[in-house]
Coordinates of C-alpha atoms and ligand atoms in Angstrom, one line a residue:
M1 CA 68.9 244.2 25.3
S2 CA 69.2 240.5 26.0
G3 CA 69.5 239.1 29.5
R4 CA 73.2 238.0 28.9
V5 CA 75.3 237.9 32.1
G6 CA 78.6 238.8 30.5
K7 CA 79.8 242.3 29.8
R8 CA 78.6 244.4 27.0
A9 CA 80.9 246.3 24.7
L10 CA 80.3 249.0 22.1
I11 CA 82.9 249.4 19.3
T12 CA 83.1 252.2 16.8
G13 CA 85.1 251.1 13.8
I14 CA 84.0 247.5 14.2
T15 CA 84.3 246.8 10.5
G16 CA 88.0 247.9 10.4
Q17 CA 91.1 245.8 11.0
D18 CA 91.3 246.3 14.7
G19 CA 87.5 246.2 15.2
S20 CA 87.4 242.7 13.8
Y21 CA 90.2 241.3 16.0
L22 CA 88.8 243.1 19.0
T23 CA 85.4 241.6 18.4
E24 CA 86.9 238.1 18.2
L25 CA 88.7 238.7 21.4
L26 CA 85.7 240.0 23.3
V27 CA 83.3 237.3 22.0
S28 CA 85.9 234.7 23.1
K29 CA 85.7 236.3 26.6
G30 CA 81.9 236.0 26.7
Y31 CA 81.1 239.7 25.9
E32 CA 78.0 240.8 23.9
V33 CA 79.5 243.1 21.3
H34 CA 77.7 246.0 19.7
G35 CA 79.2 247.8 16.7
V36 CA 78.5 251.1 15.1
L37 CA 78.1 250.6 11.3
R38 CA 78.2 253.4 8.9
R39 CA 75.9 253.2 6.0
A40 CA 77.6 252.4 2.7
S41 CA 76.1 251.5 -0.7
L42 CA 78.0 248.2 -0.7
F43 CA 78.4 245.8 2.2
N44 CA 81.3 246.8 4.3
T45 CA 81.3 244.0 6.9
D46 CA 83.7 241.5 5.2
R47 CA 86.1 241.5 8.2
I48 CA 83.3 240.5 10.7
D49 CA 81.0 238.4 8.6
H50 CA 82.4 235.3 10.2
L51 CA 81.3 236.6 13.6
Y52 CA 77.9 237.9 12.7
H53 CA 74.8 235.7 12.8
D54 CA 71.3 236.5 11.5
P55 CA 69.6 237.8 14.7
H56 CA 66.3 236.1 13.5
Q57 CA 68.0 232.7 13.8
V58 CA 70.3 232.6 16.8
R59 CA 70.9 234.6 20.0
P60 CA 73.7 236.7 18.6
S61 CA 76.9 237.8 20.4
V62 CA 77.5 240.5 17.8
L63 CA 75.0 243.2 16.9
L64 CA 75.3 246.2 14.6
H65 CA 73.7 249.6 14.8
Y66 CA 73.8 252.3 12.1
G67 CA 75.6 255.4 13.3
D68 CA 78.4 257.7 12.3
L69 CA 81.1 259.7 14.2
A70 CA 80.1 262.7 12.2
D71 CA 76.5 262.4 13.7
G72 CA 76.4 263.1 17.5
A73 CA 72.7 262.2 17.7
S74 CA 73.3 258.7 16.3
L75 CA 76.1 258.2 18.9
R76 CA 73.9 259.3 21.8
H77 CA 71.1 257.0 20.5
V78 CA 73.4 254.0 20.2
L79 CA 74.8 254.5 23.6
E80 CA 71.4 254.8 25.3
T81 CA 70.2 251.7 23.4
V82 CA 73.2 249.5 24.1
Q83 CA 74.1 250.6 27.7
P84 CA 77.6 249.2 27.4
D85 CA 80.1 248.5 30.1
E86 CA 83.0 249.3 27.9
I87 CA 83.4 251.6 24.8
Y88 CA 86.2 251.2 22.3
N89 CA 86.4 254.2 20.0
L90 CA 88.3 252.9 17.0
G91 CA 86.4 254.6 14.2
A92 CA 88.4 257.1 12.1
Q93 CA 89.5 258.1 8.7
S94 CA 92.8 256.3 9.4
H95 CA 94.9 256.9 6.3
V96 CA 97.7 259.4 6.8
R97 CA 98.3 260.3 3.1
V98 CA 94.5 260.6 2.5
S99 CA 94.2 263.0 5.4
F100 CA 96.2 265.6 3.4
Q101 CA 93.5 265.3 0.7
I102 CA 90.5 265.4 3.0
P103 CA 91.8 267.2 6.1
E104 CA 88.4 268.7 7.2
Y105 CA 86.7 265.3 7.0
T106 CA 89.6 263.7 8.9
A107 CA 89.4 266.3 11.7
D108 CA 85.6 265.9 11.8
V109 CA 85.7 262.2 12.3
A110 CA 89.0 261.5 14.1
G111 CA 89.1 264.7 16.2
L112 CA 85.5 266.1 16.7
G113 CA 84.1 262.6 16.4
T114 CA 85.9 261.7 19.6
L115 CA 84.5 264.8 21.3
R116 CA 81.0 263.8 20.2
M117 CA 81.5 260.3 21.6
L118 CA 82.9 261.7 24.9
E119 CA 80.0 264.1 25.2
A120 CA 77.6 261.2 24.7
L121 CA 79.4 259.2 27.3
R122 CA 79.4 262.1 29.8
E123 CA 75.6 262.7 29.4
H124 CA 74.9 259.0 29.6
A125 CA 77.0 258.6 32.8
E126 CA 75.4 261.6 34.5
R127 CA 71.9 260.6 33.6
S128 CA 72.2 256.9 34.4
G129 CA 74.8 256.9 37.1
R130 CA 76.4 254.0 35.2
H131 CA 80.2 253.4 35.3
V132 CA 81.4 252.9 31.7
R133 CA 85.0 252.4 30.7
Y134 CA 86.2 254.1 27.5
Y135 CA 89.2 253.3 25.2
Q136 CA 90.5 255.9 22.8
A137 CA 92.5 254.7 19.8
G138 CA 95.5 257.0 19.8
S139 CA 98.4 256.7 17.4
S140 CA 102.2 256.9 17.2
E141 CA 101.5 259.4 14.3
M142 CA 100.9 261.9 17.1
F143 CA 104.7 261.8 17.8
G144 CA 105.5 262.7 14.2
A145 CA 108.8 264.4 14.2
A146 CA 109.8 263.6 17.8
A147 CA 113.0 261.5 18.0
P148 CA 112.7 257.8 18.9
P149 CA 112.3 255.9 21.1
Q150 CA 108.9 257.4 21.8
S151 CA 107.2 256.8 25.1
E152 CA 104.3 258.3 27.1
N153 CA 106.7 261.1 28.1
T154 CA 107.6 262.1 24.6
P155 CA 106.0 265.4 23.4
F156 CA 103.8 265.2 20.4
H157 CA 104.9 266.8 17.1
P158 CA 102.3 265.6 14.6
R159 CA 103.1 265.9 10.9
S160 CA 99.7 265.3 9.2
P161 CA 96.1 266.4 9.5
Y162 CA 95.4 262.9 10.8
G163 CA 98.2 263.2 13.4
V164 CA 96.9 266.5 14.6
S165 CA 93.3 265.2 14.8
K166 CA 94.5 262.2 16.8
A167 CA 96.4 264.5 19.2
A168 CA 93.2 266.6 19.7
A169 CA 91.3 263.4 20.4
H170 CA 94.0 262.3 22.9
W171 CA 93.7 265.6 24.8
Y172 CA 89.9 265.7 24.7
S173 CA 90.1 262.3 26.3
I174 CA 92.4 263.4 29.1
N175 CA 90.3 266.5 29.6
Y176 CA 87.1 264.4 30.1
R177 CA 88.9 262.1 32.5
E178 CA 90.2 265.0 34.6
A179 CA 87.1 267.2 34.4
Y180 CA 84.4 264.6 34.9
G181 CA 86.2 261.7 36.6
L182 CA 85.4 259.3 33.8
F183 CA 87.3 256.1 33.3
I184 CA 89.1 256.9 30.0
C185 CA 92.3 255.4 28.6
N186 CA 94.3 256.5 25.7
G187 CA 96.2 253.8 23.8
I188 CA 99.1 255.2 21.8
L189 CA 99.5 252.4 19.4
F190 CA 102.4 252.0 16.9
N191 CA 101.7 250.6 13.4
H192 CA 100.1 247.2 13.6
E193 CA 99.3 245.0 10.6
S194 CA 97.7 241.7 9.7
P195 CA 96.2 239.8 6.7
R196 CA 93.1 242.0 7.4
R197 CA 95.1 245.3 7.0
G198 CA 93.5 247.7 4.5
E199 CA 95.1 247.3 1.0
T200 CA 96.3 250.9 0.7
F201 CA 98.6 250.8 3.8
V202 CA 102.2 250.1 2.8
T203 CA 102.6 246.6 4.3
R204 CA 99.5 245.1 2.8
K205 CA 100.0 246.9 -0.5
V206 CA 103.4 245.2 -0.7
T207 CA 102.3 241.7 0.3
R208 CA 99.3 241.9 -2.1
A209 CA 101.6 243.1 -4.9
A210 CA 104.4 240.6 -4.4
T211 CA 102.1 237.7 -4.3
R212 CA 100.1 238.9 -7.3
I213 CA 103.3 239.4 -9.3
K214 CA 104.4 235.9 -8.3
L215 CA 101.3 234.5 -9.9
G216 CA 101.5 236.7 -13.0
L217 CA 98.5 238.9 -12.0
Q218 CA 100.5 242.2 -11.8
D219 CA 103.7 243.5 -13.3
K220 CA 104.9 246.3 -11.1
L221 CA 104.6 247.8 -7.6
Y222 CA 104.7 251.6 -7.3
L223 CA 105.8 253.0 -3.9
G224 CA 106.9 256.3 -2.4
N225 CA 109.4 256.8 0.4
L226 CA 111.3 253.5 1.1
D227 CA 113.5 255.0 3.9
A228 CA 110.8 255.6 6.5
R229 CA 111.2 253.4 9.6
R230 CA 108.2 252.0 11.4
D231 CA 107.7 249.8 14.5
W232 CA 105.4 247.2 13.0
G233 CA 103.5 244.7 15.2
F234 CA 100.6 242.3 14.8
A235 CA 97.1 243.7 15.2
G236 CA 95.9 240.7 17.2
D237 CA 98.4 241.5 19.9
Y238 CA 97.5 245.2 20.0
V239 CA 93.7 244.7 20.6
A240 CA 94.6 242.6 23.6
A241 CA 96.4 245.7 25.0
M242 CA 93.2 247.8 24.5
W243 CA 91.2 245.3 26.5
L244 CA 93.9 245.1 29.3
M245 CA 93.9 248.9 29.6
L246 CA 90.2 248.8 30.4
Q247 CA 90.6 246.0 33.0
H248 CA 93.3 248.0 34.9
E249 CA 92.2 249.5 38.3
V250 CA 92.8 253.1 37.2
P251 CA 92.5 254.8 33.9
D252 CA 95.8 255.7 32.3
D253 CA 97.6 256.2 28.9
F254 CA 99.9 253.5 27.4
V255 CA 102.3 253.2 24.5
I256 CA 101.9 249.9 22.7
A257 CA 104.8 248.9 20.4
T258 CA 107.3 246.1 19.8
G259 CA 110.4 248.3 20.4
T260 CA 112.0 247.3 17.1
S261 CA 111.8 249.1 13.8
H262 CA 112.5 248.5 10.1
T263 CA 112.5 250.6 6.9
V264 CA 109.8 250.2 4.3
R265 CA 112.7 248.9 2.0
E266 CA 113.4 246.1 4.5
F267 CA 109.7 245.1 4.5
V268 CA 109.7 245.0 0.7
E269 CA 112.9 243.0 0.6
L270 CA 111.7 240.4 3.1
T271 CA 108.3 240.1 1.4
F272 CA 109.7 239.5 -2.1
D273 CA 112.3 237.1 -0.7
Q274 CA 109.5 235.0 0.8
V275 CA 108.0 234.6 -2.7
G276 CA 111.4 234.0 -4.3
L277 CA 111.6 237.3 -6.3
D278 CA 114.2 240.0 -6.5
W279 CA 112.3 243.1 -5.4
S280 CA 114.5 245.6 -7.3
K281 CA 113.1 244.2 -10.7
Y282 CA 109.5 245.0 -9.8
V283 CA 109.4 248.0 -7.5
E284 CA 109.3 251.5 -9.0
F285 CA 109.1 254.9 -7.4
D286 CA 106.0 257.1 -7.8
P287 CA 106.1 260.5 -6.2
R288 CA 102.3 260.5 -5.8
Y289 CA 102.8 258.3 -2.7
L290 CA 105.1 260.8 -1.0
R291 CA 103.5 263.0 1.8
P292 CA 103.7 266.8 2.1
A293 CA 105.3 266.1 5.5
E294 CA 106.7 262.7 6.4
V295 CA 107.2 260.9 9.7
D296 CA 110.7 259.4 9.3
F297 CA 111.2 257.2 12.3
L298 CA 108.8 255.6 14.8
E299 CA 110.1 253.1 17.4
G300 CA 108.1 252.8 20.6
D301 CA 109.1 252.2 24.2
A302 CA 106.3 250.1 25.7
S303 CA 108.0 249.4 29.0
K304 CA 105.1 251.0 30.9
A305 CA 102.5 248.6 29.3
R306 CA 104.9 245.7 29.8
S307 CA 105.3 246.3 33.5
I308 CA 101.9 247.6 34.5
L309 CA 99.6 245.7 32.1
R310 CA 101.9 242.7 31.7
W311 CA 101.4 243.1 27.9
E312 CA 103.9 241.5 25.5
P313 CA 103.8 241.2 21.7
T314 CA 103.7 237.6 20.6
V315 CA 104.4 238.0 16.8
G316 CA 107.8 239.3 15.6
F317 CA 108.6 241.1 12.3
N318 CA 109.5 238.0 10.3
E319 CA 106.5 236.1 11.5
L320 CA 104.2 239.0 10.7
V321 CA 105.5 239.2 7.1
R322 CA 105.2 235.5 6.7
M323 CA 101.6 235.5 7.9
M324 CA 100.6 238.3 5.5
V325 CA 102.4 236.7 2.6
E326 CA 100.8 233.3 3.1
S327 CA 97.3 234.8 3.3
D328 CA 97.8 237.0 0.2
L329 CA 99.3 234.1 -1.7
E330 CA 96.1 232.2 -1.1
L331 CA 94.0 235.2 -2.3
A332 CA 96.2 235.5 -5.4
R333 CA 95.8 231.8 -6.1
Q334 CA 92.0 232.2 -5.9
E335 CA 92.2 235.1 -8.3
R336 CA 94.3 233.1 -10.7
T337 CA 91.9 230.1 -10.6
L338 CA 89.0 232.4 -11.5
I339 CA 90.9 233.9 -14.4
N340 CA 92.0 230.5 -15.6
A341 CA 88.3 229.5 -15.6
G342 CA 87.5 232.4 -17.8
H343 CA 86.1 234.8 -15.2
N344 CA 87.0 238.4 -14.8
A345 CA 89.4 239.3 -11.9
P346 CA 87.4 240.0 -8.8
E347 CA 86.7 243.6 -7.9
R348 CA 89.2 243.8 -5.1
G349 CA 92.0 242.6 -7.4
R350 CA 91.2 245.4 -9.8
A351 CA 91.3 247.9 -6.9
T352 CA 94.8 246.7 -6.1
V353 CA 95.9 247.1 -9.7
R354 CA 94.7 250.8 -9.5
Q355 CA 97.3 251.0 -6.6
V356 CA 95.5 253.6 -4.6
Ligands
NAP401 P1 90.7 250.9 9.7 O1 90.9 249.5 9.3 O2 90.9 252.0 8.7 O3 89.2 251.0 10.3 C1 88.6 252.2 10.6 C2 87.2 252.0 11.0 O4 86.6 253.3 11.3 C3 86.3 251.3 10.0 O5 85.4 250.4 10.7 C4 85.6 252.4 9.4 O6 84.3 252.0 8.8 C5 85.3 253.3 10.6 N1 85.0 254.6 10.3 C6 85.5 255.5 9.3 N2 84.9 256.6 9.3 C7 83.9 256.5 10.2 C8 82.8 257.4 10.6 N3 82.6 258.6 10.0 N4 82.0 257.0 11.6 C9 82.1 255.8 12.1 N5 83.1 254.9 11.8 C10 83.9 255.3 10.8 O7 91.6 251.2 10.9 P2 92.4 250.3 12.0 O8 93.7 249.9 11.5 O9 91.4 249.2 12.4 O10 92.6 251.2 13.2 C11 91.6 251.4 14.3 C12 91.8 252.7 15.0 O11 93.1 252.8 15.5 C13 91.7 253.9 14.1 O12 91.2 255.0 14.8 C14 93.1 254.2 13.7 O13 93.3 255.6 13.4 C15 93.8 253.9 15.0 N6 95.2 253.4 14.9 C16 95.6 252.4 14.0 C17 96.9 252.0 13.9 C18 97.3 250.9 13.0 O14 98.5 250.8 12.8 N7 96.4 250.1 12.5 C19 97.8 252.6 14.8 C20 97.4 253.5 15.7 C21 96.1 254.0 15.7 P3 84.3 251.5 7.2 O15 84.7 250.0 7.3 O16 82.9 251.7 6.9 O17 85.3 252.3 6.4
G4F402 O1 101.4 252.1 5.9 P1 101.3 253.6 6.0 O2 100.3 254.3 5.1 O3 101.2 253.9 7.5 P2 101.4 255.2 8.4 O4 101.4 256.4 7.6 O5 102.5 254.9 9.3 O6 100.0 255.2 9.3 C1 99.5 254.0 9.9 O7 100.1 253.9 11.2 C2 99.7 254.9 12.1 C3 100.5 254.6 13.4 O8 101.7 255.3 13.4 C4 98.2 254.9 12.3 F1 97.9 255.8 13.2 C5 97.6 255.2 11.0 O9 96.1 255.1 11.1 C6 98.0 254.1 9.9 O10 97.5 252.9 10.4 O11 102.8 254.2 5.6 C7 103.9 253.8 6.3 C8 105.2 254.4 5.6 C9 105.1 255.9 5.5 O12 106.3 256.5 5.8 C10 104.8 256.1 4.0 O13 105.4 257.3 3.4 O14 105.3 253.9 4.3 C11 105.6 254.9 3.4 N1 105.2 254.5 2.1 C12 106.0 254.4 1.0 N2 105.3 254.1 -0.1 C13 103.9 254.3 1.7 C14 104.0 254.0 0.3 N3 102.7 254.3 2.3 C15 101.6 254.0 1.6 N4 100.4 253.9 2.3 N5 101.6 253.7 0.3 C16 102.8 253.7 -0.4 O15 102.8 253.5 -1.6

């Protein structure tokens, strides 16, 4: 490891939405950031390419290590190599609908994967005597059918294999904190979005579609349940909360949410309004996007984080939608320019048309 004086962080899920914002935040604070990268046949580092420098050319602040939450040996090896001050366990199969299709894999990565990471941490802490702080990426999906507003005191009633796996990860984390005295925090984060959100989550699916329809690249948008309510915040605000939890004197668990909620239909209406279209002419129902069990209403009470961590969201619902629409309009314009110049639509455009 380099002789850098700042802290060193290890992030699983560094290539995901939150991993990219958290990496930006930590680099801006002088951290050396190490990420666990899972092997893929195509490059999967788009979201962090702007932060990554060729290690042959400059002294890098972001370094990547192959590993997988399904492979405990790789996690132990990365931990021993990096010797981090802080670990952020963000890696997961994070799509709720998909977790009904691949439940065992979801449990293996989101549930057991957390246990593997915690075991690696326990062994490392015992062997080295080092004090490492650990953040676990928990989810409001754990509340599931519990009535809003949901807080740290609300009992879990998960409604998907993903939610159950995250609840297991949450309790594994508490168990390791109590049993071994490790500094472990559970964040219970409500939905958070951004221009970097995966294109199969509903918000990004909607902003991509509305902007592509506006530019004549797509005709229709197929959606499932428009009545579900979510408490949507901005991912950049939420990674700041992760960091604040690990700077607190004692390890604890915190709900992170805006405290306001909207239906999927309201998100759709506002998005289409922003591009000057009437959503009802373009949006159609497709039952394939329904879930075997739905989470109807999530709205968080983050008063504990507000008072203890002094955390506040800075981006409201309208601003979030505007930010995502602006970014996706630019993508659609680029796609349109390529098509006008006689090129095929780029691969990611075609993936959106498939509407996964
Ligand atoms: P995301 O964009 O789907 O990113 C997930 C990350 O996990 C990606 O880097 C992915 O790698 C990695 N990953 C998947 N399987 C893995 C495996 N087997 N081993 C190692 N890494 C693996 O998710 P996100 O929105 O950034 O969310 C970050 C975390 O917070 C997740 O645990 C999610 O469940 C949780 N969470 C998210 C929200 C939200 O609203 N965004 C709310 C509450 C909790 P690839 O890039 O290679 O796929
Ligand atoms: O955007 P979603 O897929 O997010 P969901 O299921 O709330 O999960 C996200 O937030 C969780 C936090 O609560 C995270 F833990 C999890 O990792 C993920 O980031 O769906 C939101 C709502 C659902 O009620 C869904 O039924 O939108 C509804 N919906 C309606 N039509 C759709 C669609 N969702 C998707 N993905 N695609 C649709 O066509």
